[in-house]
mmCIF file with all atom_site columns, C-alpha atoms in Angstrom:
data_model
loop_
_atom_site.group_PDB
_atom_site.id
_atom_site.type_symbol
_atom_site.label_atom_id
_atom_site.label_alt_id
_atom_site.label_comp_id
_atom_site.label_asym_id
_atom_site.label_entity_id
_atom_site.label_seq_id
_atom_site.pdbx_PDB_ins_code
_atom_site.Cartn_x
_atom_site.Cartn_y
_atom_site.Cartn_z
_atom_site.occupancy
_atom_site.B_iso_or_equiv
_atom_site.pdbx_formal_charge
_atom_site.auth_seq_id
_atom_site.auth_comp_id
_atom_site.auth_asym_id
_atom_site.auth_atom_id
_atom_site.pdbx_PDB_model_num
ATOM 1   C CA . UNK D 1 1   ? -4.305  7.433   -18.139 1.00 59.00 ? 1   UNK D CA 1
ATOM 2   C CA . UNK D 1 2   ? -1.266  6.902   -15.941 1.00 66.00 ? 2   UNK D CA 1
ATOM 3   C CA . UNK D 1 3   ? -2.856  3.812   -14.419 1.00 64.00 ? 3   UNK D CA 1
ATOM 4   C CA . UNK D 1 4   ? -3.445  2.386   -17.897 1.00 66.00 ? 4   UNK D CA 1
ATOM 5   C CA . UNK D 1 5   ? 0.161   2.999   -18.857 1.00 69.00 ? 5   UNK D CA 1
ATOM 6   C CA . UNK D 1 6   ? 1.332   1.455   -15.609 1.00 60.00 ? 6   UNK D CA 1
ATOM 7   C CA . UNK D 1 7   ? -0.908  -1.572  -16.140 1.00 58.00 ? 7   UNK D CA 1
ATOM 8   C CA . UNK D 1 8   ? 0.281   -2.014  -19.709 1.00 62.00 ? 8   UNK D CA 1
ATOM 9   C CA . UNK D 1 9   ? 3.941   -1.719  -18.696 1.00 59.00 ? 9   UNK D CA 1
ATOM 10  C CA . UNK D 1 10  ? 3.307   -4.176  -15.894 1.00 56.00 ? 10  UNK D CA 1
ATOM 11  C CA . UNK D 1 11  ? 1.702   -6.599  -18.339 1.00 62.00 ? 11  UNK D CA 1
ATOM 12  C CA . UNK D 1 12  ? 4.672   -6.296  -20.675 1.00 60.00 ? 12  UNK D CA 1
ATOM 13  C CA . UNK D 1 13  ? 7.071   -6.853  -17.787 1.00 63.00 ? 13  UNK D CA 1
ATOM 14  C CA . UNK D 1 14  ? 5.136   -9.895  -16.590 1.00 58.00 ? 14  UNK D CA 1
ATOM 15  C CA . UNK D 1 15  ? 5.092   -11.241 -20.126 1.00 58.00 ? 15  UNK D CA 1
ATOM 16  C CA . UNK D 1 16  ? 8.847   -10.761 -20.336 1.00 56.00 ? 16  UNK D CA 1
ATOM 17  C CA . UNK D 1 17  ? 9.340   -12.410 -16.960 1.00 53.00 ? 17  UNK D CA 1
ATOM 18  C CA . UNK D 1 18  ? 7.102   -15.337 -17.802 1.00 51.00 ? 18  UNK D CA 1
ATOM 19  C CA . UNK D 1 19  ? 8.944   -15.767 -21.085 1.00 54.00 ? 19  UNK D CA 1
ATOM 20  C CA . UNK D 1 20  ? 11.859  -16.703 -18.915 1.00 49.00 ? 20  UNK D CA 1
ATOM 21  C CA . UNK D 1 21  ? 15.462  -17.049 -19.774 1.00 46.00 ? 21  UNK D CA 1
ATOM 22  C CA . UNK D 1 22  ? 15.281  -20.285 -21.674 1.00 45.00 ? 22  UNK D CA 1
ATOM 23  C CA . UNK D 1 23  ? 18.453  -21.664 -23.190 1.00 36.00 ? 23  UNK D CA 1
ATOM 24  C CA . UNK D 1 24  ? 17.384  -20.830 -26.712 1.00 46.00 ? 24  UNK D CA 1
ATOM 25  C CA . UNK D 1 25  ? 16.477  -17.460 -28.103 1.00 66.00 ? 25  UNK D CA 1
ATOM 26  C CA . UNK D 1 26  ? 12.781  -16.928 -28.718 1.00 90.00 ? 26  UNK D CA 1
ATOM 27  C CA . UNK D 1 27  ? 12.609  -14.063 -31.157 1.00 87.00 ? 27  UNK D CA 1
ATOM 28  C CA . UNK D 1 28  ? 8.831   -14.309 -31.515 1.00 92.00 ? 28  UNK D CA 1
ATOM 29  C CA . UNK D 1 29  ? 8.331   -13.423 -27.853 1.00 94.00 ? 29  UNK D CA 1
ATOM 30  C CA . UNK D 1 30  ? 10.841  -10.565 -28.067 1.00 93.00 ? 30  UNK D CA 1
ATOM 31  C CA . UNK D 1 31  ? 9.060   -9.145  -31.107 1.00 94.00 ? 31  UNK D CA 1
ATOM 32  C CA . UNK D 1 32  ? 5.710   -9.569  -29.346 1.00 93.00 ? 32  UNK D CA 1
ATOM 33  C CA . UNK D 1 33  ? 6.986   -7.712  -26.278 1.00 95.00 ? 33  UNK D CA 1
ATOM 34  C CA . UNK D 1 34  ? 8.378   -4.920  -28.449 1.00 94.00 ? 34  UNK D CA 1
ATOM 35  C CA . UNK D 1 35  ? 5.050   -4.638  -30.279 1.00 94.00 ? 35  UNK D CA 1
ATOM 36  C CA . UNK D 1 36  ? 3.184   -4.469  -26.974 1.00 94.00 ? 36  UNK D CA 1
ATOM 37  C CA . UNK D 1 37  ? 5.507   -1.767  -25.720 1.00 94.00 ? 37  UNK D CA 1
ATOM 38  C CA . UNK D 1 38  ? 5.041   0.116   -28.991 1.00 93.00 ? 38  UNK D CA 1
ATOM 39  C CA . UNK D 1 39  ? 1.267   0.018   -28.536 1.00 93.00 ? 39  UNK D CA 1
ATOM 40  C CA . UNK D 1 40  ? 1.677   1.377   -24.991 1.00 93.00 ? 40  UNK D CA 1
ATOM 41  C CA . UNK D 1 41  ? 3.811   4.205   -26.393 1.00 93.00 ? 41  UNK D CA 1
ATOM 42  C CA . UNK D 1 42  ? 1.162   4.949   -29.017 1.00 91.00 ? 42  UNK D CA 1
ATOM 43  C CA . UNK D 1 43  ? -1.586  4.931   -26.391 1.00 91.00 ? 43  UNK D CA 1
ATOM 44  C CA . UNK D 1 44  ? 0.477   7.275   -24.224 1.00 90.00 ? 44  UNK D CA 1
ATOM 45  C CA . UNK D 1 45  ? 0.791   9.572   -27.256 1.00 89.00 ? 45  UNK D CA 1
ATOM 46  C CA . UNK D 1 46  ? 4.579   9.642   -27.078 1.00 91.00 ? 46  UNK D CA 1
ATOM 47  C CA . UNK D 1 47  ? 6.122   11.969  -29.657 1.00 88.00 ? 47  UNK D CA 1
ATOM 48  C CA . UNK D 1 48  ? 6.779   9.967   -32.835 1.00 89.00 ? 48  UNK D CA 1
ATOM 49  C CA . UNK D 1 49  ? 10.238  11.487  -33.230 1.00 90.00 ? 49  UNK D CA 1
ATOM 50  C CA . UNK D 1 50  ? 11.201  9.946   -29.873 1.00 90.00 ? 50  UNK D CA 1
ATOM 51  C CA . UNK D 1 51  ? 10.169  6.461   -30.974 1.00 92.00 ? 51  UNK D CA 1
ATOM 52  C CA . UNK D 1 52  ? 11.420  6.562   -34.552 1.00 94.00 ? 52  UNK D CA 1
ATOM 53  C CA . UNK D 1 53  ? 14.598  4.575   -33.834 1.00 94.00 ? 53  UNK D CA 1
ATOM 54  C CA . UNK D 1 54  ? 12.647  1.975   -31.857 1.00 95.00 ? 54  UNK D CA 1
ATOM 55  C CA . UNK D 1 55  ? 10.183  1.557   -34.733 1.00 94.00 ? 55  UNK D CA 1
ATOM 56  C CA . UNK D 1 56  ? 13.011  1.064   -37.221 1.00 95.00 ? 56  UNK D CA 1
ATOM 57  C CA . UNK D 1 57  ? 14.595  -1.572  -34.974 1.00 95.00 ? 57  UNK D CA 1
ATOM 58  C CA . UNK D 1 58  ? 11.270  -3.347  -34.527 1.00 95.00 ? 58  UNK D CA 1
ATOM 59  C CA . UNK D 1 59  ? 10.723  -3.412  -38.292 1.00 95.00 ? 59  UNK D CA 1
ATOM 60  C CA . UNK D 1 60  ? 14.267  -4.740  -38.765 1.00 95.00 ? 60  UNK D CA 1
ATOM 61  C CA . UNK D 1 61  ? 13.631  -7.402  -36.130 1.00 95.00 ? 61  UNK D CA 1
ATOM 62  C CA . UNK D 1 62  ? 10.505  -8.529  -37.955 1.00 94.00 ? 62  UNK D CA 1
ATOM 63  C CA . UNK D 1 63  ? 12.435  -8.718  -41.238 1.00 95.00 ? 63  UNK D CA 1
ATOM 64  C CA . UNK D 1 64  ? 15.270  -10.699 -39.634 1.00 93.00 ? 64  UNK D CA 1
ATOM 65  C CA . UNK D 1 65  ? 12.760  -13.053 -38.038 1.00 92.00 ? 65  UNK D CA 1
ATOM 66  C CA . UNK D 1 66  ? 11.162  -13.639 -41.429 1.00 93.00 ? 66  UNK D CA 1
ATOM 67  C CA . UNK D 1 67  ? 14.636  -14.422 -42.814 1.00 92.00 ? 67  UNK D CA 1
ATOM 68  C CA . UNK D 1 68  ? 15.225  -16.949 -40.031 1.00 91.00 ? 68  UNK D CA 1
ATOM 69  C CA . UNK D 1 69  ? 17.874  -14.914 -38.190 1.00 92.00 ? 69  UNK D CA 1
ATOM 70  C CA . UNK D 1 70  ? 16.350  -15.421 -34.743 1.00 93.00 ? 70  UNK D CA 1
ATOM 71  C CA . UNK D 1 71  ? 19.234  -14.233 -32.559 1.00 94.00 ? 71  UNK D CA 1
ATOM 72  C CA . UNK D 1 72  ? 19.624  -10.948 -34.410 1.00 94.00 ? 72  UNK D CA 1
ATOM 73  C CA . UNK D 1 73  ? 15.851  -10.503 -34.510 1.00 94.00 ? 73  UNK D CA 1
ATOM 74  C CA . UNK D 1 74  ? 15.612  -11.056 -30.746 1.00 95.00 ? 74  UNK D CA 1
ATOM 75  C CA . UNK D 1 75  ? 18.419  -8.587  -30.049 1.00 95.00 ? 75  UNK D CA 1
ATOM 76  C CA . UNK D 1 76  ? 16.847  -5.899  -32.238 1.00 95.00 ? 76  UNK D CA 1
ATOM 77  C CA . UNK D 1 77  ? 13.410  -6.497  -30.733 1.00 96.00 ? 77  UNK D CA 1
ATOM 78  C CA . UNK D 1 78  ? 14.783  -6.181  -27.203 1.00 96.00 ? 78  UNK D CA 1
ATOM 79  C CA . UNK D 1 79  ? 16.587  -2.945  -28.122 1.00 96.00 ? 79  UNK D CA 1
ATOM 80  C CA . UNK D 1 80  ? 13.373  -1.659  -29.640 1.00 96.00 ? 80  UNK D CA 1
ATOM 81  C CA . UNK D 1 81  ? 11.379  -2.495  -26.507 1.00 96.00 ? 81  UNK D CA 1
ATOM 82  C CA . UNK D 1 82  ? 13.950  -0.742  -24.329 1.00 97.00 ? 82  UNK D CA 1
ATOM 83  C CA . UNK D 1 83  ? 13.892  2.360   -26.524 1.00 96.00 ? 83  UNK D CA 1
ATOM 84  C CA . UNK D 1 84  ? 10.094  2.441   -26.388 1.00 96.00 ? 84  UNK D CA 1
ATOM 85  C CA . UNK D 1 85  ? 10.197  2.147   -22.590 1.00 96.00 ? 85  UNK D CA 1
ATOM 86  C CA . UNK D 1 86  ? 12.730  4.972   -22.427 1.00 96.00 ? 86  UNK D CA 1
ATOM 87  C CA . UNK D 1 87  ? 10.535  7.167   -24.622 1.00 95.00 ? 87  UNK D CA 1
ATOM 88  C CA . UNK D 1 88  ? 7.521   6.428   -22.407 1.00 95.00 ? 88  UNK D CA 1
ATOM 89  C CA . UNK D 1 89  ? 9.502   7.221   -19.270 1.00 95.00 ? 89  UNK D CA 1
ATOM 90  C CA . UNK D 1 90  ? 10.798  10.474  -20.746 1.00 95.00 ? 90  UNK D CA 1
ATOM 91  C CA . UNK D 1 91  ? 7.279   11.496  -21.793 1.00 94.00 ? 91  UNK D CA 1
ATOM 92  C CA . UNK D 1 92  ? 5.986   10.785  -18.295 1.00 95.00 ? 92  UNK D CA 1
ATOM 93  C CA . UNK D 1 93  ? 8.876   12.734  -16.784 1.00 95.00 ? 93  UNK D CA 1
ATOM 94  C CA . UNK D 1 94  ? 8.147   15.716  -19.041 1.00 94.00 ? 94  UNK D CA 1
ATOM 95  C CA . UNK D 1 95  ? 4.460   15.618  -18.115 1.00 94.00 ? 95  UNK D CA 1
ATOM 96  C CA . UNK D 1 96  ? 5.313   15.502  -14.412 1.00 96.00 ? 96  UNK D CA 1
ATOM 97  C CA . UNK D 1 97  ? 7.746   18.412  -14.787 1.00 96.00 ? 97  UNK D CA 1
ATOM 98  C CA . UNK D 1 98  ? 5.083   20.457  -16.533 1.00 96.00 ? 98  UNK D CA 1
ATOM 99  C CA . UNK D 1 99  ? 2.548   19.664  -13.812 1.00 96.00 ? 99  UNK D CA 1
ATOM 100 C CA . UNK D 1 100 ? 5.120   20.501  -11.121 1.00 96.00 ? 100 UNK D CA 1
ATOM 101 C CA . UNK D 1 101 ? 5.815   23.883  -12.718 1.00 96.00 ? 101 UNK D CA 1
ATOM 102 C CA . UNK D 1 102 ? 2.076   24.599  -12.863 1.00 96.00 ? 102 UNK D CA 1
ATOM 103 C CA . UNK D 1 103 ? 1.621   23.681  -9.198  1.00 96.00 ? 103 UNK D CA 1
ATOM 104 C CA . UNK D 1 104 ? 4.620   25.786  -8.153  1.00 96.00 ? 104 UNK D CA 1
ATOM 105 C CA . UNK D 1 105 ? 3.206   28.777  -10.027 1.00 95.00 ? 105 UNK D CA 1
ATOM 106 C CA . UNK D 1 106 ? -0.146  28.324  -8.302  1.00 95.00 ? 106 UNK D CA 1
ATOM 107 C CA . UNK D 1 107 ? 1.590   28.078  -4.943  1.00 94.00 ? 107 UNK D CA 1
ATOM 108 C CA . UNK D 1 108 ? 3.500   31.309  -5.553  1.00 94.00 ? 108 UNK D CA 1
ATOM 109 C CA . UNK D 1 109 ? 0.247   33.025  -6.497  1.00 93.00 ? 109 UNK D CA 1
ATOM 110 C CA . UNK D 1 110 ? -1.407  31.684  -3.336  1.00 93.00 ? 110 UNK D CA 1
ATOM 111 C CA . UNK D 1 111 ? 1.454   32.977  -1.197  1.00 92.00 ? 111 UNK D CA 1
ATOM 112 C CA . UNK D 1 112 ? 1.174   36.402  -2.819  1.00 92.00 ? 112 UNK D CA 1
ATOM 113 C CA . UNK D 1 113 ? -2.594  36.440  -2.234  1.00 93.00 ? 113 UNK D CA 1
ATOM 114 C CA . UNK D 1 114 ? -2.082  35.429  1.389   1.00 92.00 ? 114 UNK D CA 1
ATOM 115 C CA . UNK D 1 115 ? 0.346   38.306  1.896   1.00 91.00 ? 115 UNK D CA 1
ATOM 116 C CA . UNK D 1 116 ? -2.121  40.750  0.349   1.00 92.00 ? 116 UNK D CA 1
ATOM 117 C CA . UNK D 1 117 ? -4.961  39.474  2.532   1.00 93.00 ? 117 UNK D CA 1
ATOM 118 C CA . UNK D 1 118 ? -2.737  39.569  5.602   1.00 92.00 ? 118 UNK D CA 1
ATOM 119 C CA . UNK D 1 119 ? -1.785  43.170  4.874   1.00 91.00 ? 119 UNK D CA 1
ATOM 120 C CA . UNK D 1 120 ? -5.465  44.119  4.427   1.00 91.00 ? 120 UNK D CA 1
ATOM 121 C CA . UNK D 1 121 ? -6.340  42.351  7.676   1.00 89.00 ? 121 UNK D CA 1
ATOM 122 C CA . UNK D 1 122 ? -3.524  44.120  9.506   1.00 88.00 ? 122 UNK D CA 1
ATOM 123 C CA . UNK D 1 123 ? -4.683  47.515  8.204   1.00 90.00 ? 123 UNK D CA 1
ATOM 124 C CA . UNK D 1 124 ? -8.266  46.854  9.233   1.00 88.00 ? 124 UNK D CA 1
ATOM 125 C CA . UNK D 1 125 ? -7.327  45.651  12.702  1.00 88.00 ? 125 UNK D CA 1
ATOM 126 C CA . UNK D 1 126 ? -5.127  48.740  13.199  1.00 86.00 ? 126 UNK D CA 1
ATOM 127 C CA . UNK D 1 127 ? -7.961  50.998  11.961  1.00 76.00 ? 127 UNK D CA 1
ATOM 128 C CA . UNK D 1 128 ? -10.454 49.328  14.318  1.00 71.00 ? 128 UNK D CA 1
ATOM 129 C CA . UNK D 1 129 ? -8.361  50.131  17.397  1.00 64.00 ? 129 UNK D CA 1
#
């Protein structure tokens, strides 16, 4: 799943890079990038409350684009894309923290088991002498 998210983010980044920094604002591309990022967030199952603001901004960008306000639409779409990326990054961070805590707990249990086995081994080697 992480490789899919990485690939999708990479595709969005490449799309943004290839869009270039042309002299004029291209709101359609910004909205497209924001929509792609939103689909990545949905695929990553990011909590909807974390992406609510980004969704509102994307909807506003679409409305402004329909009204012909391209600069405002582009700005809102870019903000939306950034908020989606932040939500994805935070979700990944939370997942990694949870996995780290699980691994640390397992490690502590392994250390405790090792100490128990070592104590049993020491008792047996003393009893064998």
